mmCIF file of C-alpha atoms in Angstrom:
data_model
loop_
_atom_site.group_PDB
_atom_site.id
_atom_site.type_symbol
_atom_site.label_atom_id
_atom_site.label_comp_id
_atom_site.label_asym_id
_atom_site.label_seq_id
_atom_site.Cartn_x
_atom_site.Cartn_y
_atom_site.Cartn_z
ATOM 1 C CA MET A 5 -13.584 -134.674 -34.624
ATOM 2 C CA ASP A 6 -13.131 -131.650 -32.348
ATOM 3 C CA ASN A 7 -12.321 -133.956 -29.443
ATOM 4 C CA LEU A 8 -9.699 -135.767 -31.545
ATOM 5 C CA ILE A 9 -8.054 -132.478 -32.525
ATOM 6 C CA GLU A 10 -7.936 -131.411 -28.882
ATOM 7 C CA LEU A 11 -6.432 -134.758 -27.829
ATOM 8 C CA VAL A 12 -3.757 -134.453 -30.499
ATOM 9 C CA ASP A 13 -2.960 -130.896 -29.403
ATOM 10 C CA GLN A 14 -2.675 -131.891 -25.731
ATOM 11 C CA LEU A 15 -0.425 -134.858 -26.534
ATOM 12 C CA LYS A 16 1.754 -132.552 -28.616
ATOM 13 C CA ALA A 17 1.956 -130.160 -25.667
ATOM 14 C CA LEU A 18 3.407 -133.032 -23.634
ATOM 15 C CA GLY A 19 6.084 -133.905 -26.149
ATOM 16 C CA LEU A 20 4.652 -136.011 -28.991
ATOM 17 C CA ASN A 21 4.630 -134.794 -32.566
ATOM 18 C CA THR A 22 1.483 -134.863 -34.699
ATOM 19 C CA TYR A 23 2.109 -138.288 -36.243
ATOM 20 C CA GLU A 24 3.023 -139.829 -32.879
ATOM 21 C CA ALA A 25 -0.140 -138.469 -31.273
ATOM 22 C CA LYS A 26 -2.361 -139.747 -34.080
ATOM 23 C CA VAL A 27 -0.706 -143.202 -34.102
ATOM 24 C CA TYR A 28 -1.050 -143.586 -30.328
ATOM 25 C CA LEU A 29 -4.724 -142.551 -30.396
ATOM 26 C CA SER A 30 -5.458 -144.951 -33.258
ATOM 27 C CA LEU A 31 -3.897 -147.844 -31.286
ATOM 28 C CA LEU A 32 -6.081 -146.991 -28.282
ATOM 29 C CA LYS A 33 -9.116 -147.457 -30.523
ATOM 30 C CA ARG A 34 -7.910 -150.751 -32.018
ATOM 31 C CA TYR A 35 -5.117 -153.042 -30.942
ATOM 32 C CA PRO A 36 -3.181 -155.096 -31.682
ATOM 33 C CA ALA A 37 -2.803 -153.565 -35.119
ATOM 34 C CA THR A 38 -0.354 -153.801 -37.980
ATOM 35 C CA GLY A 39 1.465 -150.837 -39.420
ATOM 36 C CA TYR A 40 -0.934 -150.848 -42.357
ATOM 37 C CA GLU A 41 -3.962 -150.846 -40.060
ATOM 38 C CA VAL A 42 -2.490 -148.061 -37.957
ATOM 39 C CA SER A 43 -1.879 -145.986 -41.091
ATOM 40 C CA LYS A 44 -5.426 -146.511 -42.287
ATOM 41 C CA GLU A 45 -6.975 -145.704 -38.899
ATOM 42 C CA SER A 46 -4.803 -142.676 -38.103
ATOM 43 C CA GLY A 47 -4.487 -141.104 -41.524
ATOM 44 C CA VAL A 48 -0.699 -141.093 -41.221
ATOM 45 C CA PRO A 49 1.051 -142.097 -44.492
ATOM 46 C CA GLN A 50 2.052 -145.763 -44.371
ATOM 47 C CA ALA A 51 5.790 -145.166 -44.670
ATOM 48 C CA ARG A 52 5.656 -142.612 -41.868
ATOM 49 C CA ALA A 53 3.408 -144.844 -39.771
ATOM 50 C CA TYR A 54 6.116 -147.523 -39.562
ATOM 51 C CA ASP A 55 8.781 -144.963 -38.629
ATOM 52 C CA THR A 56 6.471 -143.463 -36.044
ATOM 53 C CA LEU A 57 5.669 -146.845 -34.489
ATOM 54 C CA LYS A 58 9.379 -147.582 -34.121
ATOM 55 C CA ALA A 59 9.954 -144.181 -32.501
ATOM 56 C CA LEU A 60 7.091 -144.739 -30.038
ATOM 57 C CA GLU A 61 8.392 -148.237 -29.288
ATOM 58 C CA ALA A 62 11.835 -146.825 -28.513
ATOM 59 C CA ARG A 63 10.206 -144.457 -26.034
ATOM 60 C CA GLY A 64 8.223 -147.245 -24.396
ATOM 61 C CA ILE A 65 4.836 -145.861 -25.471
ATOM 62 C CA VAL A 66 3.946 -148.828 -27.704
ATOM 63 C CA ALA A 67 5.102 -152.434 -27.737
ATOM 64 C CA SER A 68 5.411 -154.841 -30.662
ATOM 65 C CA ALA A 69 4.330 -158.457 -30.785
ATOM 66 C CA ALA A 70 6.377 -160.892 -32.857
ATOM 67 C CA GLY A 71 4.629 -162.418 -35.813
ATOM 68 C CA LYS A 72 3.979 -161.965 -39.472
ATOM 69 C CA PRO A 73 3.018 -159.256 -39.845
ATOM 70 C CA VAL A 74 4.261 -157.504 -36.684
ATOM 71 C CA THR A 75 1.486 -156.015 -34.598
ATOM 72 C CA TYR A 76 1.598 -153.189 -32.073
ATOM 73 C CA LEU A 77 -0.083 -152.449 -28.744
ATOM 74 C CA PRO A 78 -0.192 -149.142 -26.779
ATOM 75 C CA ILE A 79 0.560 -148.774 -23.102
ATOM 76 C CA SER A 80 -2.508 -147.681 -21.141
ATOM 77 C CA PRO A 81 -3.309 -143.970 -20.789
ATOM 78 C CA ASP A 82 -2.795 -144.199 -16.999
ATOM 79 C CA GLU A 83 0.629 -145.753 -17.448
ATOM 80 C CA LEU A 84 1.629 -143.144 -20.027
ATOM 81 C CA LEU A 85 0.422 -140.173 -17.972
ATOM 82 C CA ASN A 86 1.889 -141.443 -14.709
ATOM 83 C CA SER A 87 5.242 -141.902 -16.426
ATOM 84 C CA TRP A 88 5.139 -138.400 -17.894
ATOM 85 C CA GLU A 89 3.997 -136.852 -14.611
ATOM 86 C CA SER A 90 6.857 -138.459 -12.711
ATOM 87 C CA SER A 91 9.357 -137.428 -15.363
ATOM 88 C CA PHE A 92 8.141 -133.813 -15.435
ATOM 89 C CA LYS A 93 8.254 -133.538 -11.641
ATOM 90 C CA GLU A 94 11.822 -134.816 -11.583
ATOM 91 C CA SER A 95 12.836 -132.411 -14.358
ATOM 92 C CA VAL A 96 11.167 -129.417 -12.711
ATOM 93 C CA SER A 97 12.760 -130.263 -9.360
ATOM 94 C CA TYR A 98 16.195 -130.543 -10.942
ATOM 95 C CA LEU A 99 15.819 -127.323 -12.924
ATOM 96 C CA ARG A 100 14.495 -125.436 -9.892
ATOM 97 C CA GLN A 101 17.721 -126.240 -8.068
ATOM 98 C CA SER A 102 20.118 -125.952 -11.000
ATOM 99 C CA LEU A 103 18.948 -123.017 -13.131
ATOM 100 C CA PRO A 104 19.570 -120.296 -10.493
ATOM 101 C CA GLN A 105 23.203 -121.418 -10.386
ATOM 102 C CA MET A 106 23.593 -120.513 -14.068
ATOM 103 C CA THR A 107 23.502 -116.790 -13.347
ATOM 104 C CA SER A 108 25.297 -114.656 -10.812
ATOM 105 C CA GLU A 109 22.558 -112.042 -10.973
ATOM 106 C CA THR A 110 19.076 -112.108 -9.470
ATOM 107 C CA MET A 111 16.442 -111.109 -11.990
ATOM 108 C CA GLU A 112 13.646 -109.617 -9.905
ATOM 109 C CA PRO A 113 11.028 -107.237 -11.287
ATOM 110 C CA ILE A 114 11.129 -103.509 -10.686
ATOM 111 C CA LEU A 115 7.838 -102.105 -11.965
ATOM 112 C CA ASN A 116 6.964 -98.475 -12.591
ATOM 113 C CA ILE A 117 3.345 -97.823 -11.605
ATOM 114 C CA ARG A 118 1.352 -94.867 -12.888
ATOM 115 C CA GLY A 119 -2.039 -93.656 -11.755
ATOM 116 C CA LYS A 120 -3.868 -93.468 -8.471
ATOM 117 C CA GLN A 121 -5.872 -96.680 -8.865
ATOM 118 C CA ALA A 122 -2.801 -98.703 -9.849
ATOM 119 C CA CYS A 123 -0.915 -97.422 -6.788
ATOM 120 C CA ILE A 124 -3.858 -98.266 -4.535
ATOM 121 C CA ARG A 125 -4.233 -101.750 -6.028
ATOM 122 C CA HIS A 126 -0.573 -102.662 -5.576
ATOM 123 C CA PHE A 127 -0.548 -101.334 -2.009
ATOM 124 C CA GLU A 128 -3.638 -103.312 -1.007
ATOM 125 C CA GLU A 129 -2.423 -106.517 -2.681
ATOM 126 C CA MET A 130 0.885 -106.281 -0.848
ATOM 127 C CA VAL A 131 -0.781 -105.723 2.526
ATOM 128 C CA ASN A 132 -3.286 -108.534 1.905
ATOM 129 C CA GLN A 133 -0.413 -110.953 1.201
ATOM 130 C CA ALA A 134 1.590 -109.946 4.291
ATOM 131 C CA ARG A 135 2.254 -112.755 6.768
ATOM 132 C CA ASP A 136 4.994 -111.504 9.122
ATOM 133 C CA THR A 137 5.971 -107.827 9.037
ATOM 134 C CA ILE A 138 4.925 -104.512 7.543
ATOM 135 C CA PHE A 139 7.106 -101.403 7.678
ATOM 136 C CA LEU A 140 5.157 -98.378 6.491
ATOM 137 C CA GLU A 141 5.331 -94.605 6.112
ATOM 138 C CA ILE A 142 1.966 -93.064 5.326
ATOM 139 C CA TRP A 143 -0.001 -89.829 5.525
ATOM 140 C CA GLN A 144 -3.254 -89.377 7.380
ATOM 141 C CA GLN A 145 -5.397 -89.101 4.225
ATOM 142 C CA ASP A 146 -4.076 -92.399 2.893
ATOM 143 C CA ALA A 147 -4.123 -94.132 6.280
ATOM 144 C CA GLN A 148 -7.890 -93.591 6.354
ATOM 145 C CA ARG A 149 -8.258 -95.189 2.914
ATOM 146 C CA PHE A 150 -6.095 -98.197 3.750
ATOM 147 C CA GLU A 151 -7.213 -98.643 7.360
ATOM 148 C CA PRO A 152 -9.420 -101.726 6.630
ATOM 149 C CA VAL A 153 -6.663 -103.783 4.934
ATOM 150 C CA LEU A 154 -4.096 -102.719 7.536
ATOM 151 C CA ARG A 155 -6.497 -103.703 10.332
ATOM 152 C CA GLU A 156 -7.041 -107.119 8.710
ATOM 153 C CA ALA A 157 -3.276 -107.627 8.513
ATOM 154 C CA ALA A 158 -2.916 -106.849 12.209
ATOM 155 C CA ALA A 159 -5.716 -109.300 12.983
ATOM 156 C CA ARG A 160 -3.765 -112.003 11.100
ATOM 157 C CA GLY A 161 -0.857 -111.438 13.448
ATOM 158 C CA VAL A 162 1.244 -109.279 11.140
ATOM 159 C CA ASP A 163 3.607 -106.968 13.050
ATOM 160 C CA LEU A 164 3.047 -103.385 11.821
ATOM 161 C CA LYS A 165 5.562 -100.580 12.284
ATOM 162 C CA VAL A 166 4.063 -97.308 11.047
ATOM 163 C CA VAL A 167 5.518 -93.827 10.638
ATOM 164 C CA GLY A 168 2.546 -91.507 10.297
ATOM 165 C CA TYR A 169 2.443 -87.998 8.823
ATOM 166 C CA ASN A 170 -0.207 -85.394 9.617
ATOM 167 C CA ASP A 171 -1.725 -86.947 12.741
ATOM 168 C CA VAL A 172 -2.206 -90.586 11.689
ATOM 169 C CA SER A 173 -4.253 -92.501 14.256
ATOM 170 C CA LEU A 174 -4.557 -96.319 14.154
ATOM 171 C CA ASP A 175 -5.839 -98.155 17.210
ATOM 172 C CA PHE A 176 -4.455 -101.582 16.255
ATOM 173 C CA CYS A 177 -0.739 -100.795 15.997
ATOM 174 C CA ARG A 178 1.860 -98.319 17.175
ATOM 175 C CA VAL A 179 2.237 -95.152 15.112
ATOM 176 C CA TYR A 180 5.411 -93.051 15.283
ATOM 177 C CA ALA A 181 4.147 -89.507 14.727
ATOM 178 C CA HIS A 182 5.968 -87.389 12.142
ATOM 179 C CA SER A 183 5.014 -83.774 11.405
ATOM 180 C CA PRO A 184 3.793 -82.848 7.923
ATOM 181 C CA SER A 185 5.313 -80.349 5.521
ATOM 182 C CA ASP A 186 4.016 -78.511 2.490
ATOM 183 C CA ASP A 187 7.370 -78.846 0.739
ATOM 184 C CA LEU A 188 7.644 -82.605 0.254
ATOM 185 C CA GLY A 189 6.186 -82.696 -3.250
ATOM 186 C CA GLY A 190 3.167 -84.760 -2.291
ATOM 187 C CA ARG A 191 2.209 -87.558 0.079
ATOM 188 C CA TRP A 192 4.599 -90.453 -0.161
ATOM 189 C CA LEU A 193 3.890 -94.107 0.487
ATOM 190 C CA ILE A 194 6.785 -96.252 1.674
ATOM 191 C CA LEU A 195 6.011 -99.929 2.251
ATOM 192 C CA SER A 196 8.024 -103.085 2.938
ATOM 193 C CA VAL A 197 6.230 -106.425 3.373
ATOM 194 C CA ASP A 198 7.824 -109.561 4.863
ATOM 195 C CA ASP A 199 11.256 -108.433 3.591
ATOM 196 C CA ARG A 200 10.034 -109.735 0.189
ATOM 197 C CA VAL A 201 8.384 -106.860 -1.628
ATOM 198 C CA GLY A 202 8.606 -103.103 -1.460
ATOM 199 C CA LEU A 203 6.805 -100.072 -2.783
ATOM 200 C CA VAL A 204 7.802 -96.398 -2.846
ATOM 201 C CA GLY A 205 5.201 -94.019 -4.204
ATOM 202 C CA ASN A 206 4.208 -90.380 -4.337
ATOM 203 C CA LEU A 207 0.615 -89.162 -4.367
ATOM 204 C CA PRO A 208 1.052 -85.538 -5.474
ATOM 205 C CA GLN A 209 -1.341 -82.682 -4.946
ATOM 206 C CA GLY A 210 -3.269 -81.234 -7.859
ATOM 207 C CA GLU A 211 -3.343 -82.763 -11.314
ATOM 208 C CA ARG A 212 0.027 -84.510 -11.343
ATOM 209 C CA ILE A 213 -0.152 -88.269 -11.915
ATOM 210 C CA PRO A 214 0.570 -90.466 -8.868
ATOM 211 C CA LYS A 215 3.562 -92.724 -9.413
ATOM 212 C CA ALA A 216 5.188 -95.587 -7.543
ATOM 213 C CA VAL A 217 7.908 -98.192 -7.890
ATOM 214 C CA TYR A 218 7.149 -101.813 -6.943
ATOM 215 C CA THR A 219 9.944 -104.339 -6.516
ATOM 216 C CA ARG A 220 10.896 -107.807 -5.323
ATOM 217 C CA ASN A 221 14.593 -107.027 -5.584
ATOM 218 C CA GLU A 222 16.033 -108.079 -2.216
ATOM 219 C CA GLY A 223 18.573 -105.272 -2.092
ATOM 220 C CA ILE A 224 16.032 -102.537 -2.781
ATOM 221 C CA VAL A 225 13.462 -104.044 -0.401
ATOM 222 C CA PHE A 226 16.161 -104.067 2.288
ATOM 223 C CA ILE A 227 16.835 -100.359 1.712
ATOM 224 C CA ILE A 228 13.108 -99.522 1.883
ATOM 225 C CA ARG A 229 12.753 -101.411 5.161
ATOM 226 C CA GLU A 230 15.868 -99.792 6.646
ATOM 227 C CA LEU A 231 14.622 -96.334 5.633
ATOM 228 C CA VAL A 232 11.489 -96.811 7.744
ATOM 229 C CA ILE A 233 13.515 -98.237 10.643
ATOM 230 C CA HIS A 234 15.928 -95.306 10.394
ATOM 231 C CA ASP A 235 13.070 -92.816 10.639
ATOM 232 C CA ILE A 236 11.623 -94.674 13.648
ATOM 233 C CA PHE A 237 15.001 -94.494 15.420
ATOM 234 C CA LEU A 238 15.258 -90.762 14.732
ATOM 235 C CA LEU A 239 11.712 -90.073 15.896
ATOM 236 C CA GLU A 240 12.337 -91.913 19.164
ATOM 237 C CA LEU A 241 15.611 -90.064 19.738
ATOM 238 C CA GLU A 242 14.054 -86.705 18.869
ATOM 239 C CA GLN A 243 11.175 -87.351 21.231
ATOM 240 C CA ASP A 244 13.332 -88.402 24.189
ATOM 241 C CA LEU A 245 16.237 -85.973 23.682
ATOM 242 C CA ARG A 246 14.494 -82.940 22.205
ATOM 243 C CA PRO A 247 16.019 -80.314 24.575
ATOM 244 C CA ILE A 248 19.554 -81.600 23.948
ATOM 245 C CA PHE A 249 19.031 -81.724 20.173
ATOM 246 C CA GLU A 250 17.569 -78.231 19.978
ATOM 247 C CA GLU A 251 20.273 -76.756 22.192
ATOM 248 C CA LYS A 252 22.960 -78.100 19.887
ATOM 249 C CA TYR A 253 21.268 -77.807 16.490
ATOM 250 C CA GLY A 254 18.692 -75.060 16.975
ATOM 251 C CA PRO A 255 14.890 -75.140 16.864
ATOM 252 C CA HIS A 256 13.660 -77.973 14.636
ATOM 253 C CA LEU A 257 17.323 -78.926 14.012
ATOM 254 C CA SER A 258 17.594 -75.975 11.645
ATOM 255 C CA ARG A 259 21.384 -75.622 11.961
ATOM 256 C CA LEU A 260 21.898 -79.308 11.196
ATOM 257 C CA ARG A 261 19.692 -79.164 8.097
ATOM 258 C CA GLU A 262 21.428 -76.025 6.861
ATOM 259 C CA LYS A 263 24.761 -77.751 7.362
ATOM 260 C CA ILE A 264 23.605 -80.611 5.148
ATOM 261 C CA PHE A 265 21.413 -78.795 2.600
ATOM 262 C CA GLY A 266 22.776 -75.267 2.724
ATOM 263 C CA PRO A 267 20.944 -71.997 3.470
ATOM 264 C CA GLY A 268 17.198 -72.494 3.328
ATOM 265 C CA GLY A 269 17.645 -76.249 3.590
ATOM 266 C CA SER A 270 15.476 -76.378 6.656
ATOM 267 C CA ARG A 271 12.454 -76.195 4.351
ATOM 268 C CA LEU A 272 13.435 -79.502 2.723
ATOM 269 C CA ARG A 273 12.602 -81.550 5.795
ATOM 270 C CA PRO A 274 9.546 -81.321 8.079
ATOM 271 C CA PRO A 275 10.011 -79.970 11.582
ATOM 272 C CA LEU A 276 10.157 -82.251 14.603
ATOM 273 C CA SER A 277 6.896 -83.693 15.751
ATOM 274 C CA SER A 278 5.579 -82.255 18.972
ATOM 275 C CA GLU A 279 3.362 -85.297 19.519
ATOM 276 C CA PRO A 280 4.512 -88.491 21.258
ATOM 277 C CA PRO A 281 4.226 -91.823 19.409
ATOM 278 C CA ARG A 282 0.754 -93.304 19.661
ATOM 279 C CA LEU A 283 0.119 -96.785 21.004
#
């Protein structure tokens, strides 16, 4: 009995109603059969059994044999399932191509993540799924934690571009050294993977809850990636042209930061790194 209930439920999941499923299963047990015999075997009321047989015949699931009385035969389970499988594949293929054209907007998730373990889990899953490129900004404390998954990504052939704060050292990829600051509100994580997914997080000091934003939105992922690239460009320029920069803008570009942020604004951005990028 339990098996029969499950079979009925699965046939319903594929598009038959309860009566149709019961009639088809009864015909598999005994055929050819009259409408009366089908009703008796399936438990479907006789009047409904005839209507159901006609509906199944119209769909090509049963066939009738002329005679008095008319008898019915089912198509084989293989024939039925192969037909459904082909039909579903065609429908899914059509909908996959056609449904995105129904909207002018891309509906991609933007998830707010709370808690240290959730931030760590999302970061590691993203790195583990990387196939082509990783653009990353990370602090030394977190680089130590994530070093194994980053090393595995490099071993898979993933191209890593890393901006490191507070003396990050990784021997399997180039690190563009960025000086730390006590005024950044915590240690941020900035990650772009394969131009598909992005994460921006903050791991604050003390008792504040770590938070991050995870997204597959192409526009936001593009901005995250370009942010890392922008910082790499600046670090290279600062390293190569430091005397020129400091002559024009003052030590640690203080005059430029005050111009942008106002008096005291120099505290809002870390000073220039005195270390060259590591290979």
